[in-house]
Amino acid sequence: TGDMSALMVIFGGTGDLTNRKLIPALYNLIYDHRLPKHFAVAAVGRRDMDHEQYRKVIFEQLKKYSRNEIDQRLWEKLSCLIYYFQLNFTEKTGYERLNTFLSKLDDTYQTHGNRLFYLAVAPEFFETIVMNLHNNKMAVETNDSWKRLVIEKPFGKDLKTARLLNEKLREVFREDDIYRIDHYLGKEMIQNIMVLRFCNLVFESLWSNKYIDNIQISLAEKHGIGSRAGYYEQSGAMRDMVQNHLLQIVSLIAMEAPINLTSDAIKTEKLKVLNSIETFSSESLKNNVIFGQYGRGVIDGYPVPGYREEASVKDNSNTETFIAMKFHINNFRWAGTPFYVRTGKRMGVNAAEIVIQFKSMPDVLYFSNDAEQEPNLLVIKIQPNVGVFFQFNTKDFHMENEVISTKMDTSHTSGEQGNTPEAYEKLILDVIKGDSTLFSSWDEVEASWTIADRIIEYGRQKRLKLPNYDAGSMGPVLSFELLARDCRKWWNI
Ligand code: BG6
């Protein structure tokens, strides 16, 4: 730690993630003068290209995906730090050549032997790459240099495979040097959850089953699966969004205050939440978990195909593109307050938000007649709107004893791309700093898979009638009944 020089080695240099997220993040870092002084990138890919060709390719993509305007001079400054290295990931001898190449870059850019190995590749290559790094002694730390591994999801496809993968990684890297990315943790409003809770008396003192009626988390997306069928068919919404992003959000919302702001202290508290989520009984699985898959529909005025009609999806596929669940966190703070969560593709809106619904006031005084009582709502808007919304009651001007609900909204639109710092900018810098707060520890991954596995297994056995929601809608009817049954509803703020 402390030493901000680094050589970033991206495996999957020609892939989608590199184009859409990593290179734009680096560009934005240089744009904001935040890129470390001693820094270079080796992008490793299977295609045959030279450095110049590679730089051209990523530049074209950068123009599409950067949140800042493209300044030619800055691009030149960045692009001459970026090199391409052709390697077939399974070809053992190639790693020796790669190592020699990295040492040369290391000398040129004075990166002090610090290496950030970024695995932006399909999961079947994770183990091969790490073992090859190991066999070529490329992952050995010295007293004054670090070697860190950044690994994208999916981290295994269930608890068993995640464990096997983790064991392999741990043969080569220390837990502290493994950065398991959950890019949601890099989003501004996700980091803001702890600040909102622990810096505001008015929220934290009410933050429990005593005052909160229920908590809702929705991660709704308009897009379908695009060209990712190969991945998504194996994954579905449960593995794609719930096991990672959604459960991470739940743990931040429900955690106790950590003893300090170190990564360890925070992770200790988050882990306790994951371990307190109810173990779904067969009864609760049946009643409280809703799977969905989109059929044809209309998004933004255009007809779109159903999931089973998407390229490379089987026409009888049972993969879920939507999931809604109700569960309890069985600890002292939360027992009795239900959590409702949902996520889906091809929904009617793009909206990621957390709704905290407070309990209602007694039905006396102002609410004694048939006047409907609007509850206090605190909404944490993650995207595309970013900020906080709060709903409370006031007197209707000029009307005697009439109450209306007032809305305070601090959120602003960030647009699809957003001009808030891209999650990846923050995350890359954190790895270089050696701060793993915004990454998932093995213990968290293990606890999340334990929860996810049970639900996935239930889904596998259940006979699903799919598709069961139209593209452009807000999910299957059953997901509305899940709340209606409890005399509640999803809030779409
Ligand atoms: C990824 C999922 O982890 O998150 C995608 O694999 C999903 O399916 C994406 O679309 C959503 O991320 P964001 O940042 O666009 O909300």
Coordinates of C-alpha atoms and ligand atoms in Angstrom, one line a residue:
T1 CA 0.0 0.0 0.0
G2 CA 1.1 3.6 -0.3
D3 CA 2.9 3.0 -3.6
M4 CA 0.6 4.2 -6.3
S5 CA 2.6 3.0 -9.2
A6 CA 1.2 0.0 -11.1
L7 CA 1.3 -2.0 -14.3
M8 CA -2.2 -3.1 -15.2
V9 CA -2.4 -6.3 -17.1
I10 CA -5.8 -6.8 -18.7
F11 CA -6.6 -10.3 -19.8
G12 CA -9.4 -10.0 -22.3
G13 CA -8.0 -6.8 -23.8
T14 CA -10.2 -7.0 -26.9
G15 CA -13.3 -7.9 -24.9
D16 CA -16.5 -6.0 -24.3
L17 CA -15.7 -5.0 -20.7
T18 CA -12.4 -3.6 -21.6
N19 CA -13.9 -1.5 -24.4
R20 CA -17.0 -0.3 -22.6
K21 CA -15.7 0.1 -19.0
L22 CA -12.0 -0.3 -18.4
I23 CA -10.5 1.9 -21.1
P24 CA -13.1 4.7 -20.6
A25 CA -12.4 4.5 -16.9
L26 CA -8.7 5.0 -17.5
Y27 CA -9.4 7.9 -19.9
N28 CA -11.6 9.6 -17.4
L29 CA -9.0 9.1 -14.7
I30 CA -6.4 10.8 -16.8
Y31 CA -9.0 13.5 -17.7
D32 CA -9.5 14.2 -14.0
H33 CA -5.7 14.0 -13.3
R34 CA -6.2 11.0 -11.1
L35 CA -4.2 8.4 -13.0
P36 CA -1.1 7.4 -11.1
K37 CA 2.2 9.0 -12.3
H38 CA 3.9 5.7 -12.9
F39 CA 1.4 3.6 -14.7
A40 CA 1.0 1.5 -17.9
V41 CA -1.3 -1.0 -19.3
A42 CA -0.7 -4.3 -21.1
A43 CA -3.8 -5.5 -22.8
V44 CA -3.6 -9.2 -23.4
G45 CA -5.8 -10.7 -26.0
R46 CA -6.0 -13.6 -28.5
R47 CA -6.3 -11.6 -31.6
D48 CA -3.3 -10.7 -33.7
M49 CA -2.7 -7.0 -33.6
D50 CA 0.2 -4.6 -33.0
H51 CA 0.1 -1.8 -30.5
E52 CA -1.0 0.9 -33.0
Q53 CA -3.9 -1.2 -34.3
Y54 CA -5.0 -2.0 -30.9
R55 CA -5.0 1.7 -29.9
K56 CA -7.1 2.5 -32.9
V57 CA -9.7 -0.1 -32.0
I58 CA -10.1 1.0 -28.4
F59 CA -10.2 4.7 -29.5
E60 CA -13.2 4.0 -31.6
Q61 CA -15.0 2.4 -28.6
L62 CA -13.9 5.1 -26.2
K63 CA -15.6 7.7 -28.3
K64 CA -18.9 5.8 -27.7
Y65 CA -18.4 5.1 -24.0
S66 CA -16.5 7.9 -22.3
R67 CA -18.5 10.1 -20.0
N68 CA -16.1 13.0 -20.7
E69 CA -15.5 14.6 -24.1
I70 CA -12.5 13.3 -26.0
D71 CA -9.5 15.5 -25.9
Q72 CA -7.1 14.4 -28.6
R73 CA -4.0 15.5 -26.6
L74 CA -5.1 13.5 -23.5
W75 CA -5.9 10.5 -25.6
E76 CA -2.4 10.6 -27.0
K77 CA -1.0 10.8 -23.5
L78 CA -3.0 7.8 -22.4
S79 CA -2.7 5.7 -25.5
C80 CA 1.1 5.7 -25.4
L81 CA 0.8 4.0 -22.0
I82 CA -1.3 1.2 -23.5
Y83 CA 0.3 -1.8 -25.1
Y84 CA -1.1 -4.9 -26.7
F85 CA 0.2 -8.4 -26.2
Q86 CA -1.1 -11.3 -28.2
L87 CA -1.5 -14.5 -26.2
N88 CA -3.6 -17.6 -26.3
F89 CA -4.6 -17.9 -22.7
T90 CA -4.0 -21.7 -22.6
E91 CA -0.6 -21.5 -24.3
K92 CA 1.9 -22.1 -21.6
T93 CA 5.0 -20.8 -23.3
G94 CA 3.3 -17.5 -24.1
Y95 CA 3.4 -16.5 -20.5
E96 CA 7.2 -16.5 -20.4
R97 CA 7.2 -14.1 -23.3
L98 CA 4.5 -12.0 -21.5
N99 CA 6.6 -11.9 -18.4
T100 CA 9.6 -10.6 -20.3
F101 CA 7.4 -8.0 -21.9
L102 CA 6.0 -6.9 -18.6
S103 CA 9.5 -6.5 -17.1
K104 CA 10.4 -4.2 -19.9
L105 CA 7.3 -2.1 -19.4
D106 CA 8.1 -2.1 -15.7
D107 CA 11.6 -0.6 -16.4
T108 CA 10.3 1.9 -18.8
Y109 CA 7.4 3.2 -16.6
Q110 CA 9.0 2.6 -13.2
T111 CA 6.1 0.7 -11.9
H112 CA 8.3 -1.1 -9.3
G113 CA 7.1 -4.6 -10.0
N114 CA 3.6 -3.7 -8.9
R115 CA 1.2 -5.7 -11.0
L116 CA -2.6 -5.5 -11.2
F117 CA -3.8 -8.6 -13.1
Y118 CA -7.3 -7.9 -14.3
L119 CA -9.3 -11.0 -15.5
A120 CA -11.8 -9.5 -17.9
V121 CA -12.3 -12.9 -19.6
A122 CA -14.9 -15.7 -19.7
P123 CA -14.8 -17.6 -16.4
E124 CA -13.5 -20.8 -18.0
F125 CA -10.1 -19.0 -18.3
F126 CA -9.8 -17.8 -14.7
E127 CA -8.0 -20.8 -13.4
T128 CA -5.8 -21.4 -16.4
I129 CA -4.6 -17.8 -16.4
V130 CA -3.9 -17.8 -12.6
M131 CA -2.1 -21.1 -12.8
N132 CA 0.1 -19.9 -15.6
L133 CA 0.9 -16.8 -13.7
H134 CA 1.9 -19.0 -10.8
N135 CA 4.0 -21.4 -12.9
N136 CA 5.9 -18.5 -14.3
K137 CA 6.4 -16.9 -10.9
M138 CA 4.6 -13.8 -12.1
A139 CA 2.4 -13.5 -9.0
V140 CA 5.2 -13.5 -6.4
E141 CA 5.2 -10.5 -4.1
T142 CA 8.5 -9.1 -2.8
N143 CA 9.0 -6.8 0.1
D144 CA 8.6 -3.7 -2.0
S145 CA 6.2 -4.8 -4.7
W146 CA 2.6 -6.1 -4.8
K147 CA 0.8 -8.4 -7.1
R148 CA -3.0 -8.2 -7.1
L149 CA -5.7 -10.1 -8.9
V150 CA -9.0 -8.5 -10.0
I151 CA -11.6 -10.9 -10.9
E152 CA -14.9 -10.2 -12.6
K153 CA -18.1 -12.2 -12.0
P154 CA -19.3 -14.8 -12.2
F155 CA -17.4 -16.1 -9.3
G156 CA -18.4 -19.8 -9.7
K157 CA -21.8 -20.9 -10.7
D158 CA -22.8 -22.2 -7.3
L159 CA -21.2 -22.6 -3.9
K160 CA -19.3 -25.7 -4.9
T161 CA -17.7 -24.3 -8.0
A162 CA -17.0 -21.0 -6.3
R163 CA -15.2 -22.9 -3.5
L164 CA -13.1 -24.8 -6.0
L165 CA -12.2 -21.6 -7.9
N166 CA -11.4 -19.8 -4.6
E167 CA -9.1 -22.6 -3.6
K168 CA -7.2 -22.4 -6.8
L169 CA -6.8 -18.6 -6.5
R170 CA -5.7 -18.9 -3.0
E171 CA -2.9 -21.3 -4.0
V172 CA -1.5 -18.3 -5.8
F173 CA -2.8 -15.1 -4.2
R174 CA -3.4 -14.1 -0.6
E175 CA -7.1 -13.3 0.2
D176 CA -6.0 -9.7 0.7
D177 CA -4.7 -9.6 -2.8
I178 CA -7.9 -10.9 -4.5
Y179 CA -10.3 -8.2 -5.5
R180 CA -13.7 -9.7 -6.5
I181 CA -15.5 -7.1 -8.4
D182 CA -19.1 -6.2 -7.8
H183 CA -19.3 -3.0 -9.8
Y184 CA -22.5 -2.0 -8.0
L185 CA -20.3 -1.2 -4.9
G186 CA -18.6 1.4 -7.0
K187 CA -21.8 3.3 -7.7
E188 CA -22.1 6.6 -5.9
M189 CA -25.4 6.0 -4.2
I190 CA -24.4 2.5 -3.0
Q191 CA -21.5 4.1 -1.2
N192 CA -23.9 6.7 0.0
I193 CA -26.0 4.2 1.9
M194 CA -23.6 4.1 4.8
V195 CA -23.3 7.9 4.9
L196 CA -27.1 8.4 4.8
R197 CA -27.6 5.9 7.6
F198 CA -24.7 6.7 9.9
C199 CA -24.5 10.5 9.4
N200 CA -28.2 11.3 9.9
L201 CA -29.8 10.9 13.3
V202 CA -33.3 11.1 11.8
F203 CA -32.7 8.1 9.6
E204 CA -30.6 5.8 11.8
S205 CA -32.7 6.2 14.9
L206 CA -35.7 4.9 13.0
W207 CA -33.8 2.3 11.1
S208 CA -35.3 -0.9 12.5
N209 CA -38.4 -3.2 12.7
K210 CA -39.9 -0.8 15.2
Y211 CA -40.4 2.0 12.6
I212 CA -39.9 0.5 9.2
D213 CA -42.8 -1.4 7.7
N214 CA -41.0 -2.9 4.8
I215 CA -38.0 -2.4 2.5
Q216 CA -38.1 -2.8 -1.3
I217 CA -35.2 -3.0 -3.6
S218 CA -35.8 -2.9 -7.4
L219 CA -33.2 -3.3 -10.1
A220 CA -35.2 -2.9 -13.3
E221 CA -33.6 -2.7 -16.7
K222 CA -35.2 -2.0 -20.1
H223 CA -32.5 -3.8 -22.1
G224 CA -32.8 -7.5 -22.9
I225 CA -29.8 -9.8 -23.0
G226 CA -28.3 -8.4 -26.2
S227 CA -25.6 -10.7 -27.6
R228 CA -24.9 -12.3 -24.2
A229 CA -27.1 -15.4 -24.5
G230 CA -24.2 -17.8 -24.1
Y231 CA -23.5 -16.4 -20.7
Y232 CA -27.1 -15.5 -19.7
E233 CA -28.6 -18.9 -20.5
Q234 CA -26.2 -20.4 -17.9
S235 CA -26.8 -17.6 -15.4
G236 CA -30.3 -16.2 -15.3
A237 CA -31.3 -13.3 -13.1
M238 CA -30.5 -15.1 -9.9
R239 CA -26.8 -15.6 -10.7
D240 CA -26.5 -12.4 -12.8
M241 CA -28.0 -9.9 -10.3
V242 CA -29.2 -11.4 -7.1
Q243 CA -26.3 -13.5 -5.8
N244 CA -24.0 -10.4 -6.1
H245 CA -25.4 -6.9 -6.6
L246 CA -28.7 -7.4 -4.9
L247 CA -27.5 -9.2 -1.8
Q248 CA -24.7 -6.7 -1.5
I249 CA -27.2 -3.9 -1.4
V250 CA -29.3 -5.8 1.2
S251 CA -26.3 -6.2 3.5
L252 CA -25.4 -2.4 3.3
I253 CA -29.0 -1.5 4.0
A254 CA -29.4 -3.9 7.0
M255 CA -25.9 -3.9 8.6
E256 CA -25.1 -2.7 12.0
A257 CA -22.7 0.3 12.3
P258 CA -19.1 -1.0 11.9
I259 CA -16.6 -0.3 14.6
N260 CA -14.6 1.8 12.1
L261 CA -14.4 2.4 8.4
T262 CA -11.8 -0.2 7.6
S263 CA -12.6 -2.8 5.0
D264 CA -12.5 -5.6 7.6
A265 CA -14.8 -3.9 10.0
I266 CA -17.4 -3.2 7.3
K267 CA -17.2 -6.6 5.8
T268 CA -17.7 -8.2 9.3
E269 CA -21.0 -6.4 9.6
K270 CA -22.2 -7.1 6.1
L271 CA -21.4 -10.8 6.5
K272 CA -23.6 -11.0 9.6
V273 CA -26.5 -9.7 7.6
L274 CA -26.1 -12.4 4.9
N275 CA -25.9 -15.0 7.6
S276 CA -29.1 -13.7 9.2
I277 CA -31.2 -13.9 6.1
E278 CA -33.8 -16.6 6.7
T279 CA -33.1 -20.1 5.4
F280 CA -35.9 -20.5 3.0
S281 CA -38.2 -23.4 4.0
S282 CA -39.9 -25.2 1.1
E283 CA -43.0 -23.4 2.2
S284 CA -41.4 -20.0 1.9
L285 CA -39.7 -20.8 -1.4
K286 CA -43.1 -21.7 -2.8
N287 CA -44.9 -18.6 -1.4
N288 CA -42.1 -16.0 -1.6
V289 CA -40.0 -16.6 -4.7
I290 CA -41.4 -15.6 -8.1
F291 CA -39.5 -16.4 -11.3
G292 CA -40.3 -14.7 -14.6
Q293 CA -39.3 -14.6 -18.2
Y294 CA -40.2 -12.0 -20.7
G295 CA -42.3 -12.6 -23.8
R296 CA -42.6 -10.2 -26.7
G297 CA -43.6 -6.7 -26.0
V298 CA -43.0 -3.1 -26.6
I299 CA -40.2 -0.9 -25.3
D300 CA -40.1 2.8 -25.9
G301 CA -42.6 2.3 -28.7
Y302 CA -40.7 -0.4 -30.5
P303 CA -41.7 -4.1 -30.6
V304 CA -39.1 -6.4 -29.1
P305 CA -38.8 -10.2 -29.2
G306 CA -39.4 -12.5 -26.3
Y307 CA -36.5 -14.0 -24.5
R308 CA -36.9 -17.4 -26.2
E309 CA -36.7 -15.7 -29.6
E310 CA -33.4 -13.9 -28.8
A311 CA -30.3 -15.1 -30.7
S312 CA -28.8 -18.3 -29.3
V313 CA -31.5 -18.9 -26.7
K314 CA -33.3 -22.2 -26.8
D315 CA -36.9 -21.9 -27.8
N316 CA -38.0 -23.8 -24.7
S317 CA -35.5 -22.1 -22.4
N318 CA -36.5 -21.9 -18.7
T319 CA -33.9 -19.3 -17.8
E320 CA -35.4 -16.7 -15.6
T321 CA -35.0 -13.1 -16.7
F322 CA -36.9 -11.8 -13.7
I323 CA -37.0 -12.7 -10.0
A324 CA -38.9 -11.3 -7.1
M325 CA -38.6 -12.4 -3.5
K326 CA -39.8 -11.7 -0.1
F327 CA -37.7 -12.7 2.9
H328 CA -36.9 -11.8 6.5
I329 CA -33.6 -11.0 8.1
N330 CA -33.9 -12.8 11.4
N331 CA -31.9 -10.7 13.7
F332 CA -32.8 -8.3 16.5
R333 CA -33.0 -5.2 14.4
W334 CA -35.0 -6.7 11.5
A335 CA -37.2 -9.6 12.6
G336 CA -40.7 -9.0 11.4
T337 CA -39.9 -6.4 8.7
P338 CA -40.1 -8.0 5.3
F339 CA -37.7 -7.3 2.5
Y340 CA -39.1 -7.4 -1.0
V341 CA -36.6 -7.5 -3.8
R342 CA -37.0 -7.8 -7.6
T343 CA -34.8 -7.5 -10.7
G344 CA -35.6 -8.1 -14.3
K345 CA -34.6 -7.5 -17.9
R346 CA -36.9 -5.9 -20.5
M347 CA -39.0 -4.1 -17.9
G348 CA -40.9 -1.0 -18.4
V349 CA -38.3 1.3 -16.9
N350 CA -34.7 1.6 -16.1
A351 CA -34.6 2.2 -12.4
A352 CA -32.5 1.0 -9.6
E353 CA -33.8 2.1 -6.3
I354 CA -34.3 1.2 -2.6
V355 CA -37.5 2.2 -0.9
I356 CA -37.8 2.4 2.8
Q357 CA -41.4 2.4 3.8
F358 CA -42.0 3.6 7.3
K359 CA -44.9 2.4 9.4
S360 CA -48.2 4.3 9.3
M361 CA -49.5 6.6 12.0
P362 CA -52.4 5.4 14.1
D363 CA -55.7 5.9 12.3
V364 CA -56.9 8.6 14.7
L365 CA -57.0 12.4 14.4
Y366 CA -56.3 13.3 10.8
F367 CA -56.6 9.8 9.5
S368 CA -59.7 8.8 11.3
N369 CA -62.2 9.1 8.5
D370 CA -61.7 7.5 5.2
A371 CA -58.7 9.7 4.3
E372 CA -56.0 7.4 2.8
Q373 CA -52.8 7.8 4.7
E374 CA -49.6 8.1 2.6
P375 CA -46.7 6.6 4.5
N376 CA -43.3 8.2 4.9
L377 CA -41.0 6.9 2.2
L378 CA -37.3 7.3 1.9
V379 CA -36.1 6.4 -1.5
I380 CA -32.5 5.9 -2.4
K381 CA -32.2 6.3 -6.1
I382 CA -29.2 4.6 -7.6
Q383 CA -29.8 5.1 -11.3
P384 CA -30.5 6.6 -13.8
N385 CA -31.7 9.2 -11.3
V386 CA -29.2 9.6 -8.5
G387 CA -30.1 11.0 -5.1
V388 CA -32.6 10.8 -2.3
F389 CA -36.4 11.2 -2.3
F390 CA -38.4 11.7 0.8
Q391 CA -42.2 11.7 1.2
F392 CA -43.9 13.2 4.2
N393 CA -47.3 14.7 5.2
T394 CA -48.2 18.3 5.5
K395 CA -51.4 20.4 5.7
D396 CA -53.1 21.2 2.5
F397 CA -53.2 25.0 2.3
H398 CA -56.6 26.6 2.8
M399 CA -58.3 23.3 3.4
E400 CA -59.3 22.5 6.9
N401 CA -57.5 19.5 8.4
E402 CA -56.7 18.0 5.1
V403 CA -53.4 16.3 4.7
I404 CA -51.4 15.9 1.6
S405 CA -48.2 14.2 1.0
T406 CA -45.2 16.3 0.1
K407 CA -42.2 15.1 -1.9
M408 CA -38.7 16.2 -1.5
D409 CA -36.4 15.0 -4.2
T410 CA -32.6 15.7 -4.3
S411 CA -32.1 13.4 -7.2
H412 CA -30.8 14.5 -10.6
T413 CA -30.6 12.5 -13.9
S414 CA -27.3 11.1 -14.7
G415 CA -28.4 9.9 -18.1
E416 CA -27.8 6.4 -19.3
Q417 CA -24.0 6.7 -19.1
G418 CA -24.0 9.1 -16.2
N419 CA -21.6 11.9 -15.5
T420 CA -21.1 10.7 -12.0
P421 CA -17.7 9.0 -11.8
E422 CA -18.0 5.6 -13.4
A423 CA -17.8 2.8 -10.8
Y424 CA -14.8 1.4 -12.6
E425 CA -12.7 4.5 -12.1
K426 CA -13.1 4.3 -8.4
L427 CA -12.6 0.6 -8.3
I428 CA -9.4 0.6 -10.3
L429 CA -7.9 3.2 -8.1
D430 CA -8.9 1.3 -5.0
V431 CA -7.1 -1.7 -6.2
I432 CA -4.0 0.3 -6.8
K433 CA -4.3 1.8 -3.3
G434 CA -4.9 -1.6 -1.8
D435 CA -8.3 -0.7 -0.5
S436 CA -10.7 -3.7 -0.8
T437 CA -13.7 -2.1 1.0
L438 CA -15.7 -2.0 -2.2
F439 CA -15.0 -5.6 -3.2
S440 CA -16.6 -8.8 -2.0
S441 CA -14.7 -11.0 0.4
W442 CA -14.7 -14.7 0.1
D443 CA -16.9 -15.0 3.1
E444 CA -19.5 -12.8 1.6
V445 CA -19.4 -14.7 -1.7
E446 CA -19.7 -18.0 0.2
A447 CA -22.7 -16.7 2.2
S448 CA -24.4 -15.3 -0.9
W449 CA -24.1 -18.6 -2.8
T450 CA -25.5 -20.5 0.1
I451 CA -28.6 -18.3 -0.2
A452 CA -28.7 -18.3 -4.0
D453 CA -28.1 -22.1 -4.4
R454 CA -31.2 -23.0 -2.5
I455 CA -33.4 -20.7 -4.6
I456 CA -31.8 -21.8 -7.9
E457 CA -32.4 -25.5 -6.9
Y458 CA -36.0 -24.7 -6.2
G459 CA -36.4 -23.0 -9.6
R460 CA -34.9 -25.9 -11.3
Q461 CA -37.4 -28.3 -9.9
K462 CA -40.4 -26.1 -10.2
R463 CA -42.5 -26.3 -13.3
L464 CA -42.5 -22.8 -14.6
K465 CA -45.1 -21.4 -17.0
L466 CA -42.9 -19.1 -19.1
P467 CA -42.9 -16.6 -20.5
N468 CA -45.0 -14.9 -17.9
Y469 CA -44.5 -11.2 -18.5
D470 CA -44.5 -8.9 -21.5
A471 CA -41.4 -7.0 -22.4
G472 CA -42.1 -3.4 -21.3
S473 CA -44.2 -4.4 -18.3
M474 CA -43.1 -4.4 -14.6
G475 CA -42.9 -8.2 -14.3
P476 CA -45.2 -11.2 -13.7
V477 CA -48.6 -10.7 -12.1
L478 CA -47.4 -13.0 -9.4
S479 CA -44.8 -10.5 -8.3
F480 CA -47.6 -8.0 -7.6
E481 CA -49.6 -10.5 -5.7
L482 CA -46.6 -11.2 -3.5
L483 CA -47.1 -7.8 -2.0
A484 CA -50.8 -7.4 -2.4
R485 CA -51.2 -10.5 -0.3
D486 CA -49.6 -8.5 2.6
C487 CA -51.7 -5.4 1.7
R488 CA -48.7 -3.7 0.3
K489 CA -47.6 -2.6 -3.2
W490 CA -44.4 -1.9 -5.1
W491 CA -43.6 1.8 -5.1
N492 CA -42.4 3.1 -8.4
I493 CA -40.9 6.5 -7.5
Ligands
BG6_1 C1 -24.1 -6.8 -14.7 C2 -25.0 -7.9 -15.3 O1 -23.4 -7.3 -13.6 O2 -24.8 -5.7 -14.3 C3 -25.8 -7.3 -16.4 O3 -24.2 -9.0 -15.7 C4 -26.5 -6.1 -16.0 O4 -26.8 -8.3 -16.9 C5 -25.6 -5.1 -15.4 O5 -27.2 -5.5 -17.1 C6 -26.2 -3.9 -14.8 O6 -25.3 -3.0 -14.5 P1 -25.5 -1.4 -14.6 O7 -24.3 -0.8 -14.0 O8 -25.8 -1.1 -16.0 O9 -26.7 -1.2 -13.7

